[in-house]
Amino acid sequence: MSEYVTNKRVSPRVPMPIIAMAVLSLIAACVLGFMLLWTGQRVQQYEAKISSQNANVLAEQERIRILRAEWARLNTPERLDLMLQKAEQQGYYESEGGDDADDTPAQDTRRGALDHDENVRRVRGLGGSPVEERE
Amino acid sequence: MSRLRRISMEGDRASVQGAVRGRLAFAMIVFLCLYAGMGLRLFALTVLPDVSEPSVEIGRADQGASDALHYGRADIVDRNGILLATTLPVASLYVDAALVASPDRLTRDLLAVFPDLSHDDVLAKLSSGKRFVWLKRGLTPAQHQAANAIGDPALRFQDETRRFYPQGDLFAHALGYVGVDGQGLEGLERLENSTLGLAGEPLVTTLDVRVQYAAKKALRKAVTSFTALGGVAMVADVRSGEILAAVSYPDFDPHFAASANRSQIFNRFATGVYEMGSTFKIFSTAAYLEKDGIRLSDRFDATKPIQKGRFQIRDYHAQKRVMTLPEVFMHSSNIGSALMGEAVGTQALREFYRNLGFLNDYKAAGIDAAQGLYPDPWRDLSTLTVSYGHGLAVTPVHLMNGFVTLVGDGTDKHIRLRPLEDTHKDSIDVRVVDEKTVDRMRRLLRLTVAKGTGSKADVTGYAVGGKTGTAEKSAVRGYDRSRKLSSFIAAFPAHDPRYAVLVIVDEPNGRKDTYGYATGGWVAAPAVGEIITAMTSIYSLPPVDDAVDAAFYEPLLPLVRDEKGMPYHQTNNTTFVEFDQ
């Protein structure tokens, strides 16, 4: 009995709170480490995504640049002039008798005749002339 | 005692055991942590996505680091933002000849894609065994695709950039071109090389694609129809000094500047130094009007040529009578202009021309014109010849700048190809000509077009005012009558000019329908009229009221009386001018 008592007194046992704290610290360190790693991974993923998006933007800018140059090339005054002359030679702009000012449909200014929907139908050729309908 | 010792020994053993146990636990924890770290790292590397080696695309994006693409040289745009020059990515083809398995077969495949290449040259390159040999630089996208489709591992592509001019030859001289290393060699590309090299915002010019094309079209027509050597067309905004168009013809494709001949490369508006002939009478007349006590009704005896030593000054369209100042101007009398110059005096005329910038080289934003040639020493005879545009040679840029000064508000606007920054605006508005002289000159110019030699430049409703010029070109000894420089310079609307237009045609030849004439009035004036007609549409310019126009110049015409004795200005002949300001 006395030996037991003596042994117990001499043994350098670590107090329980310290052990508990150490374990908790270890767990916390592991959790925090994992979270840190996870965050790091997320950051890397987002950075990769941003870089990818930037690469796409650059590629689009490059395409826009080429398209702008192409657009300017296709719209040079000389080319447009040649196209116009060609179109005129082929008679694209010949009158079909409908471009005289007198041939423009008269707008009925009587009360109610300027109804918006009717005018839209008339313009679209859906409802005929509102003047004719009334007459 | 022994009991106590035993107890002590047992206590030591327990203490040692505890320490060992503790160390083992510590080591175990350390190793556990290490393994856990390694496990997590393995997990991260193998299971989690997108943490592997960055792709090429990502690498390019990271290198860019900014929002915009920069290819090493900024774009050039016109005043409306239309693209005039840009830098594009292109692929260039080279070969690793050490990897070529069958040079004959690969040569055949390459020539199918690039028929312009030489068979022997390509074969020699493919058989050379060198690790890097250029085959074709600056491929088009179609060529790139076709070369890639050959599928030979020896063929490689190198990313490069190339300067591209979407408007082709339209701005060849104004913009210039770049060398293979991307450095500007001529025109704006050279003058603004440092700015363009910063690869920032586009460089904005004062040019207008539409006006430039109208000017080129009219000039090309004049040059080809009169079988001339070439010509110049310029348009400037009189109020701001901005150049809207600057054409030198013949021109060249700036993408292949090396293959252009000398005539094509020659920039006539900036480096062509010419004796301008009668268009210079504008300035001698203005110099005369600057004198105190001058009246428009002053008369000049042009009945016979002026004889000075062995030189004789005569009129091209000799009136052989005494003429008033407006008559001298509208009939373009050399004799009358020489007499005006004589009245101004050598010193005063030279100073006036110096103030107009004719005796110096011309440097402005985007323009670097050559220095003119002037008499040195400047004798009294020089004053006479210079008064009608001979003996003093300037570039078209000089002429246009002097004209803009004279018909504008009398201040030097310094015509240029770059917009003027607000901070610099006050520094150049230096008065050169009196406002009263400006008004008189505008009326004289309008009279010349309405009733004089420049009638073919008139555009109904737009009150064009201008002056013709036909100069004989200098030869080894004296002047060659068969080689002329025909020109016309105009401003419109004359009562308050907004735009100035200049056309010069170098060595035109007369045609049947012009009765063999190749003078400024026949050659250049119609071209100016065509440019002005186009500009009225481009800028939707409102016409000038006929009554306002008539009231502007008709008072310069002779006053006669009708059958009822009512006075009116005779519009079909000019013998006397009562109007004076």
XYZ file of N, CA and C in Angstrom, chain B residues 72-276:
615
model
N 2.146 46.331 -79.201
C 3.389 47.037 -79.386
C 3.280 48.308 -80.182
N 2.156 48.606 -80.848
C 2.018 49.840 -81.613
C 0.542 50.214 -81.645
N 0.266 51.474 -81.313
C -1.126 51.911 -81.192
C -1.785 52.033 -82.565
N -3.107 51.985 -82.561
C -3.876 52.178 -83.790
C -3.839 53.647 -84.194
N -4.161 53.910 -85.448
C -4.364 55.279 -85.926
C -5.787 55.344 -86.475
N -6.530 56.358 -86.061
C -7.917 56.492 -86.527
C -8.122 57.876 -87.130
N -9.185 58.001 -87.930
C -9.484 59.318 -88.498
C -10.315 60.119 -87.495
N -10.792 61.295 -87.879
C -11.475 62.177 -86.941
C -12.799 61.570 -86.446
N -13.333 60.592 -87.180
C -14.585 59.949 -86.774
C -14.362 58.566 -86.172
N -13.123 58.243 -85.898
C -12.829 56.950 -85.269
C -12.700 55.804 -86.245
N -12.698 56.088 -87.551
C -12.527 55.028 -88.539
C -11.064 54.566 -88.516
N -10.902 53.261 -88.528
C -9.561 52.681 -88.395
C -8.727 52.940 -89.645
N -7.547 53.525 -89.435
C -6.638 53.782 -90.558
C -5.417 52.864 -90.508
N -4.979 52.530 -89.314
C -3.833 51.622 -89.175
C -3.975 50.859 -87.870
N -3.651 49.591 -87.907
C -3.720 48.777 -86.700
C -2.631 47.712 -86.771
N -2.431 47.043 -85.657
C -1.439 45.968 -85.608
C -2.162 44.673 -85.300
N -1.962 43.684 -86.140
C -2.694 42.427 -85.995
C -1.735 41.269 -85.722
N -2.226 40.270 -84.973
C -1.393 39.084 -84.779
C -1.400 38.242 -86.054
N -0.259 37.823 -86.462
C -0.179 36.949 -87.630
C 0.764 35.787 -87.306
N 0.621 34.739 -88.054
C 1.529 33.598 -87.899
C 2.544 33.627 -89.028
N 3.768 33.253 -88.690
C 4.796 33.123 -89.714
C 5.267 31.676 -89.726
N 5.599 31.203 -90.898
C 5.931 29.788 -91.069
C 7.443 29.605 -91.175
N 7.956 28.686 -90.356
C 9.358 28.319 -90.514
C 9.460 26.799 -90.501
N 10.618 26.303 -90.846
C 10.789 24.856 -90.933
C 12.005 24.426 -90.138
N 11.835 23.309 -89.459
C 12.970 22.643 -88.817
C 13.451 21.605 -89.829
N 14.417 22.011 -90.652
C 14.790 21.185 -91.812
C 15.376 19.837 -91.406
N 15.851 19.739 -90.158
C 16.394 18.461 -89.705
C 15.316 17.392 -89.592
N 14.071 17.820 -89.475
C 12.966 16.875 -89.308
C 12.261 16.544 -90.624
N 12.716 17.174 -91.703
C 12.021 16.959 -92.988
C 12.386 15.570 -93.515
N 11.347 14.764 -93.709
C 11.582 13.398 -94.188
C 11.709 13.378 -95.707
N 10.807 14.093 -96.371
C 10.820 14.071 -97.833
C 10.732 15.505 -98.360
N 11.890 16.134 -98.623
C 11.868 17.534 -99.085
C 11.061 17.737 -100.359
N 11.130 16.792 -101.286
C 10.400 16.941 -102.558
C 8.893 16.985 -102.327
N 8.407 16.051 -101.520
C 6.968 15.987 -101.281
C 6.497 17.231 -100.521
N 7.277 17.630 -99.500
C 6.889 18.803 -98.706
C 6.946 20.083 -99.556
N 7.927 20.168 -100.447
C 8.003 21.335 -101.344
C 6.749 21.413 -102.213
N 6.338 20.268 -102.728
C 5.134 20.233 -103.575
C 3.907 20.696 -102.779
N 3.801 20.188 -101.550
C 2.649 20.573 -100.711
C 2.674 22.062 -100.389
N 3.866 22.583 -100.096
C 3.972 24.013 -99.735
C 3.662 24.918 -100.929
N 4.108 24.521 -102.102
C 3.854 25.352 -103.286
C 2.365 25.374 -103.652
N 1.665 24.329 -103.258
C 0.216 24.324 -103.490
C -0.460 25.384 -102.632
N 0.112 25.626 -101.441
C -0.457 26.641 -100.538
C 0.096 28.030 -100.860
N 1.395 28.082 -101.194
C 2.056 29.367 -101.475
C 2.601 29.352 -102.905
N 1.759 29.564 -103.879
C 2.232 29.487 -105.271
C 3.247 30.567 -105.625
N 3.318 31.633 -104.795
C 4.268 32.711 -105.098
C 5.702 32.340 -104.714
N 5.887 31.273 -103.951
C 7.243 30.889 -103.552
C 7.957 30.191 -104.701
N 9.277 30.284 -104.677
C 10.084 29.651 -105.722
C 10.344 28.185 -105.343
N 10.146 27.296 -106.296
C 10.336 25.858 -106.049
C 11.764 25.564 -105.592
N 12.728 26.104 -106.321
C 14.131 25.814 -106.002
C 14.509 26.369 -104.639
N 13.979 27.546 -104.345
C 14.293 28.184 -103.068
C 13.749 27.361 -101.904
N 12.505 26.931 -102.031
C 11.890 26.145 -100.952
C 12.620 24.815 -100.789
N 12.910 24.187 -101.913
C 13.594 22.895 -101.848
C 14.963 23.025 -101.177
N 15.663 24.090 -101.505
C 16.984 24.310 -100.898
C 16.851 24.508 -99.399
N 15.837 25.242 -98.985
C 15.636 25.470 -97.540
C 15.292 24.165 -96.832
N 14.431 23.375 -97.438
C 14.008 22.130 -96.792
C 15.146 21.102 -96.749
N 16.067 21.229 -97.672
C 17.177 20.267 -97.717
C 18.398 20.756 -96.940
N 18.296 21.927 -96.355
C 19.480 22.531 -95.730
C 19.883 21.855 -94.426
N 18.957 21.199 -93.770
C 19.255 20.557 -92.494
C 19.308 21.513 -91.322
N 19.054 22.807 -91.563
C 19.087 23.788 -90.476
C 17.854 23.637 -89.582
N 18.038 24.025 -88.328
C 16.937 23.851 -87.373
C 15.900 24.962 -87.457
N 16.257 26.101 -88.089
C 15.302 27.218 -88.171
C 15.504 27.944 -89.505
N 14.533 27.837 -90.381
C 14.582 28.540 -91.670
C 13.201 29.123 -91.946
N 13.151 30.463 -92.129
C 11.867 31.070 -92.451
C 11.394 30.614 -93.837
N 10.122 30.280 -93.915
C 9.548 29.942 -95.221
C 8.635 31.061 -95.722
N 7.777 31.551 -94.837
C 6.839 32.608 -95.247
C 6.397 33.355 -94.000
N 6.521 34.668 -94.033
C 6.132 35.469 -92.855
C 4.826 36.193 -93.132
N 4.106 36.444 -92.043
C 2.845 37.189 -92.147
C 1.788 36.450 -92.943
N 1.447 35.242 -92.503
C 0.461 34.449 -93.234
C -0.940 35.018 -93.042
N -1.767 34.834 -94.037
C -3.187 35.137 -93.862
C -3.804 33.967 -93.098
N -4.972 34.173 -92.468
C -5.603 33.063 -91.748
C -5.822 31.832 -92.633
N -6.178 32.061 -93.894
C -6.416 30.939 -94.808
C -5.117 30.183 -95.082
N -4.036 30.928 -95.279
C -2.741 30.294 -95.519
C -2.288 29.524 -94.287
N -2.530 30.145 -93.123
C -2.177 29.501 -91.857
C -2.869 28.151 -91.733
N -4.150 28.141 -92.033
C -4.937 26.921 -91.913
C -4.458 25.876 -92.932
N -4.201 26.337 -94.148
C -3.779 25.398 -95.199
C -2.412 24.804 -94.886
N -1.502 25.649 -94.369
C -0.163 25.149 -94.033
C -0.242 24.164 -92.866
N -1.122 24.456 -91.934
C -1.299 23.564 -90.795
C -1.880 22.229 -91.240
N -2.734 22.292 -92.266
C -3.384 21.077 -92.756
C -2.405 20.149 -93.467
N -1.248 20.644 -93.877
C -0.239 19.764 -94.484
C 0.173 18.689 -93.480
N 0.242 19.122 -92.204
C 0.436 18.151 -91.130
C 1.854 17.637 -90.973
N 2.808 18.309 -91.571
C 4.196 17.842 -91.431
C 4.793 18.375 -90.130
N 5.361 17.501 -89.298
C 5.909 17.977 -88.010
C 7.091 18.921 -88.150
N 7.692 18.994 -89.326
C 8.828 19.908 -89.514
C 8.365 21.356 -89.670
N 7.105 21.531 -90.034
C 6.585 22.891 -90.223
C 6.171 23.463 -88.878
N 6.635 24.657 -88.570
C 6.321 25.303 -87.281
C 5.799 26.717 -87.544
N 5.051 27.206 -86.588
C 4.499 28.557 -86.716
C 5.013 29.445 -85.589
N 5.305 30.651 -85.926
C 5.769 31.635 -84.939
C 4.767 32.792 -84.908
N 4.297 33.122 -83.704
C 3.374 34.262 -83.572
C 4.128 35.565 -83.755
N 3.619 36.425 -84.634
C 4.225 37.738 -84.867
C 3.114 38.766 -84.995
N 3.487 40.020 -85.135
C 2.498 41.066 -85.398
C 2.837 41.751 -86.718
N 1.810 42.342 -87.321
C 2.030 43.017 -88.599
C 1.157 44.256 -88.653
N 1.717 45.362 -89.154
C 0.956 46.602 -89.317
C 0.013 46.443 -90.491
N -1.236 46.795 -90.249
C -2.254 46.618 -91.288
C -2.954 47.949 -91.531
N -3.113 48.289 -92.791
C -3.768 49.540 -93.188
C -5.070 49.199 -93.917
N -6.186 49.207 -93.190
C -7.449 48.772 -93.817
C -7.845 49.600 -95.035
N -7.427 50.878 -95.066
C -7.830 51.727 -96.185
C -6.892 51.572 -97.380
N -5.959 50.653 -97.291
C -5.058 50.394 -98.418
C -4.194 51.601 -98.735
N -4.212 52.002 -100.025
C -3.323 53.088 -100.467
C -3.924 54.470 -100.238
N -5.111 54.564 -99.687
C -5.801 55.856 -99.577
C -5.007 56.877 -98.749
N -4.342 56.415 -97.701
C -3.596 57.334 -96.829
C -2.095 57.053 -96.870
N -1.648 56.506 -97.994
C -0.270 56.015 -98.067
C 0.743 57.075 -97.639
N 0.595 58.319 -98.148
C 1.593 59.344 -97.845
C 1.339 60.036 -96.513
N 0.096 60.214 -96.156
C -0.208 60.889 -94.888
C 0.211 60.024 -93.697
N -0.080 58.736 -93.770
C 0.255 57.850 -92.654
C 1.676 57.312 -92.748
N 2.162 57.094 -93.970
C 3.467 56.480 -94.126
C 3.370 54.978 -93.923
N 4.451 54.395 -93.451
C 4.475 52.943 -93.267
C 5.558 52.597 -92.252
N 5.609 51.329 -91.870
C 6.617 50.882 -90.898
C 7.548 49.864 -91.556
N 8.723 49.701 -90.962
C 9.674 48.713 -91.465
C 9.392 47.351 -90.864
N 10.246 46.392 -91.182
C 10.029 45.029 -90.685
C 10.157 44.945 -89.163
N 10.886 45.893 -88.588
C 11.039 45.893 -87.131
C 9.954 46.695 -86.432
N 8.952 47.158 -87.195
C 7.833 47.880 -86.595
C 8.115 49.344 -86.314
N 9.202 49.884 -86.802
C 9.511 51.302 -86.601
C 8.961 52.112 -87.775
N 8.320 53.268 -87.448
C 7.756 54.108 -88.499
C 8.858 54.682 -89.386
N 8.644 54.593 -90.703
C 9.667 55.061 -91.632
C 9.246 56.336 -92.370
N 7.960 56.557 -92.524
C 7.489 57.739 -93.250
C 6.192 58.245 -92.635
N 5.834 59.475 -92.999
C 4.542 60.044 -92.615
C 4.306 60.072 -91.111
N 3.040 59.943 -90.734
C 2.682 59.960 -89.310
C 3.359 58.831 -88.539
N 3.521 57.707 -89.196
C 4.154 56.564 -88.531
C 5.567 56.934 -88.061
N 6.250 57.763 -88.836
C 7.600 58.180 -88.450
C 7.544 59.338 -87.451
N 6.701 60.337 -87.749
C 6.677 61.535 -86.911
C 6.135 61.245 -85.510
N 5.206 60.304 -85.417
C 4.609 59.977 -84.119
C 5.101 58.608 -83.631
N 6.283 58.243 -84.054
C 6.785 56.907 -83.739
C 6.821 56.650 -82.233
N 7.276 57.630 -81.472
C 7.387 57.422 -80.025
C 6.010 57.289 -79.378
N 5.053 58.100 -79.823
C 3.695 58.022 -79.269
C 3.044 56.696 -79.627
N 3.180 56.308 -80.877
C 2.560 55.053 -81.329
C 3.203 53.855 -80.652
N 4.482 53.978 -80.350
C 5.192 52.869 -79.724
C 4.745 52.579 -78.305
N 4.054 53.530 -77.686
C 3.589 53.323 -76.309
C 2.403 52.381 -76.234
N 1.800 52.075 -77.381
C 0.730 51.078 -77.466
C -0.453 51.397 -76.566
N -0.769 52.653 -76.442
C -1.909 53.020 -75.599
C -3.152 53.270 -76.425
N -3.795 54.403 -76.146
C -5.014 54.762 -76.863
C -4.692 55.024 -78.330
N -5.701 54.845 -79.206
C -5.454 55.119 -80.629
C -5.051 56.573 -80.859
N -4.208 56.772 -81.837
C -3.771 58.113 -82.207
C -4.823 58.699 -83.157
N -5.424 59.789 -82.721
C -6.500 60.398 -83.506
C -5.907 61.440 -84.456
N -6.289 61.350 -85.719
C -5.839 62.333 -86.696
C -7.006 63.256 -87.057
N -6.689 64.297 -87.809
C -7.738 65.223 -88.246
C -8.333 64.786 -89.584
N -7.786 63.728 -90.154
C -8.220 63.282 -91.479
C -9.636 62.736 -91.448
N -10.292 62.821 -92.599
C -11.640 62.284 -92.747
C -11.623 61.352 -93.958
N -11.919 60.085 -93.710
C -11.852 59.079 -94.774
C -12.687 59.492 -95.978
N -13.869 60.023 -95.736
C -14.788 60.353 -96.841
C -14.227 61.476 -97.702
N -13.696 62.504 -97.048
C -13.138 63.640 -97.796
C -11.860 63.212 -98.511
N -11.073 62.387 -97.836
C -9.844 61.900 -98.450
C -10.158 61.142 -99.739
N -11.187 60.323 -99.683
C -11.547 59.557 -100.877
C -12.067 60.486 -101.982
N -12.893 61.444 -101.597
C -13.408 62.395 -102.596
C -12.253 63.149 -103.252
N -11.270 63.548 -102.449
C -10.115 64.279 -102.975
C -9.290 63.391 -103.893
N -9.099 62.156 -103.467
C -8.288 61.251 -104.291
C -8.992 60.941 -105.613
N -10.275 60.745 -105.522
C -11.043 60.397 -106.721
C -10.963 61.525 -107.754
N -11.149 62.757 -107.285
C -11.100 63.908 -108.197
C -9.696 64.100 -108.745
N -8.706 63.935 -107.876
C -7.315 64.124 -108.323
C -6.918 63.047 -109.329
N -7.270 61.815 -109.024
C -6.928 60.702 -109.917
C -7.536 60.914 -111.303
N -8.776 61.400 -111.292
C -9.445 61.667 -112.561
C -8.698 62.754 -113.342
N -8.296 63.818 -112.645
C -7.587 64.917 -113.310
C -6.235 64.449 -113.840
N -5.525 63.691 -113.024
C -4.181 63.245 -113.422
C -4.254 62.290 -114.613
N -5.177 61.341 -114.549
C -5.246 60.353 -115.630
C -5.826 60.962 -116.910
N -6.845 61.817 -116.768
C -7.469 62.350 -117.973
C -6.572 63.362 -118.680
N -5.659 63.984 -117.962
C -4.716 64.922 -118.594
C -3.329 64.296 -118.725
N -3.265 62.986 -118.574
C -2.006 62.217 -118.671
C -0.830 62.945 -117.999
N -1.058 63.310 -116.758
C -0.051 64.055 -115.993
C 0.873 63.100 -115.235
N 1.950 63.662 -114.700
C 2.886 62.849 -113.917
C 2.300 62.457 -112.565
N 1.563 63.375 -111.998
C 1.009 63.124 -110.672
C 0.299 64.363 -110.175
N 0.021 64.386 -108.891
C -0.661 65.562 -108.363
C -0.843 65.527 -106.866
N -1.428 66.601 -106.380
C -1.668 66.772 -104.946
C -3.091 67.274 -104.750
N -3.747 66.771 -103.733
C -5.051 67.322 -103.329
C -5.043 67.454 -101.811
N -5.441 68.609 -101.346
C -5.508 68.832 -99.891
C -6.797 69.559 -99.541
N -7.342 69.213 -98.387
C -8.512 69.909 -97.858
C -8.228 70.240 -96.401
N -8.498 71.487 -96.027
C -8.245 71.887 -94.635
C -9.433 72.668 -94.086
N -9.622 72.547 -92.798
C -10.638 73.337 -92.111
C -10.030 74.714 -91.833
N -10.616 75.747 -92.438
C -10.037 77.091 -92.342
C -10.062 77.605 -90.900
N -11.094 77.242 -90.151
C -11.248 77.806 -88.799
C -10.323 77.150 -87.775
N -10.027 75.882 -87.975
C -9.198 75.203 -86.976
C -7.804 74.860 -87.488
N -7.624 74.883 -88.802
C -6.334 74.496 -89.373
C -6.157 72.996 -89.497
N -7.218 72.239 -89.232
C -7.106 70.778 -89.308
C -7.162 70.328 -90.769
N -6.262 69.441 -91.117
C -6.237 68.901 -92.483
C -7.209 67.727 -92.553
N -8.162 67.820 -93.465
C -9.157 66.753 -93.618
C -8.720 65.723 -94.650
N -7.938 66.179 -95.607
C -7.469 65.253 -96.640
C -6.108 65.723 -97.127
N -5.246 64.759 -97.386
C -3.923 65.060 -97.946
C -3.545 63.892 -98.850
N -3.624 64.146 -100.153
C -3.400 63.071 -101.123
C -2.225 63.429 -102.015
N -1.364 62.483 -102.221
C -0.310 62.601 -103.218
C -0.509 61.438 -104.181
N -0.570 61.757 -105.470
C -0.854 60.720 -106.459
C 0.209 60.752 -107.539
N 0.743 59.639 -107.987
C 0.359 58.261 -107.658
C 0.793 57.859 -106.251
N 0.080 56.886 -105.732
C 0.391 56.423 -104.375
C 0.819 54.955 -104.420
N 0.846 54.328 -103.291
C 1.385 52.954 -103.221
C 0.684 52.203 -102.095
N 0.824 50.901 -102.136
C 0.242 50.075 -101.084
C 1.231 50.041 -99.911
N 0.867 50.613 -98.761
C 1.831 50.670 -97.643
C 2.237 49.301 -97.111
N 1.474 48.256 -97.450
C 1.875 46.910 -97.021
C 3.072 46.414 -97.821
N 3.246 46.987 -99.014
C 4.360 46.564 -99.881
C 5.119 47.801 -100.352
N 5.489 48.640 -99.393
C 6.146 49.908 -99.738
C 7.475 49.672 -100.449
N 8.127 48.570 -100.119
C 9.442 48.310 -100.708
C 9.356 48.108 -102.215
N 8.196 47.679 -102.697
C 8.081 47.407 -104.131
C 7.542 48.611 -104.909
N 7.298 49.734 -104.217
C 6.794 50.928 -104.910
C 7.943 51.640 -105.618
N 7.605 52.306 -106.753
C 8.665 53.037 -107.458
C 8.815 54.445 -106.876
N 9.791 55.182 -107.380
C 10.113 56.493 -106.794
C 8.960 57.479 -106.904
N 8.306 57.452 -108.053
C 7.193 58.380 -108.249
C 6.067 58.106 -107.255
N 5.834 56.824 -106.968
C 4.770 56.465 -106.020
C 5.149 56.842 -104.600
N 6.378 56.610 -104.237
C 6.825 56.885 -102.871
C 6.912 58.382 -102.593
N 7.193 59.160 -103.632
C 7.416 60.602 -103.479
C 6.170 61.291 -102.895
N 6.349 61.894 -101.747
C 5.241 62.606 -101.088
C 5.192 64.037 -101.621
N 4.323 64.262 -102.580
C 4.298 65.555 -103.267
C 3.801 66.690 -102.377
N 2.918 66.400 -101.433
C 2.379 67.521 -100.650
C 3.328 67.975 -99.536
N 4.211 67.119 -99.087
C 5.105 67.506 -97.988
C 6.541 67.728 -98.443
N 6.953 67.034 -99.478
C 8.359 67.167 -99.895
C 8.520 67.692 -101.317
N 7.414 67.823 -102.031
C 7.486 68.392 -103.379
C 7.581 69.911 -103.290
N 8.675 70.457 -103.784
C 8.881 71.911 -103.727
C 8.656 72.482 -105.132
N 7.633 73.332 -105.254
C 7.224 73.810 -106.577
C 7.148 75.328 -106.609
N 7.432 75.879 -107.796
C 7.075 77.273 -108.050
C 5.583 77.250 -108.410
N 4.774 77.916 -107.628
C 3.327 77.732 -107.729
C 2.673 78.574 -108.819
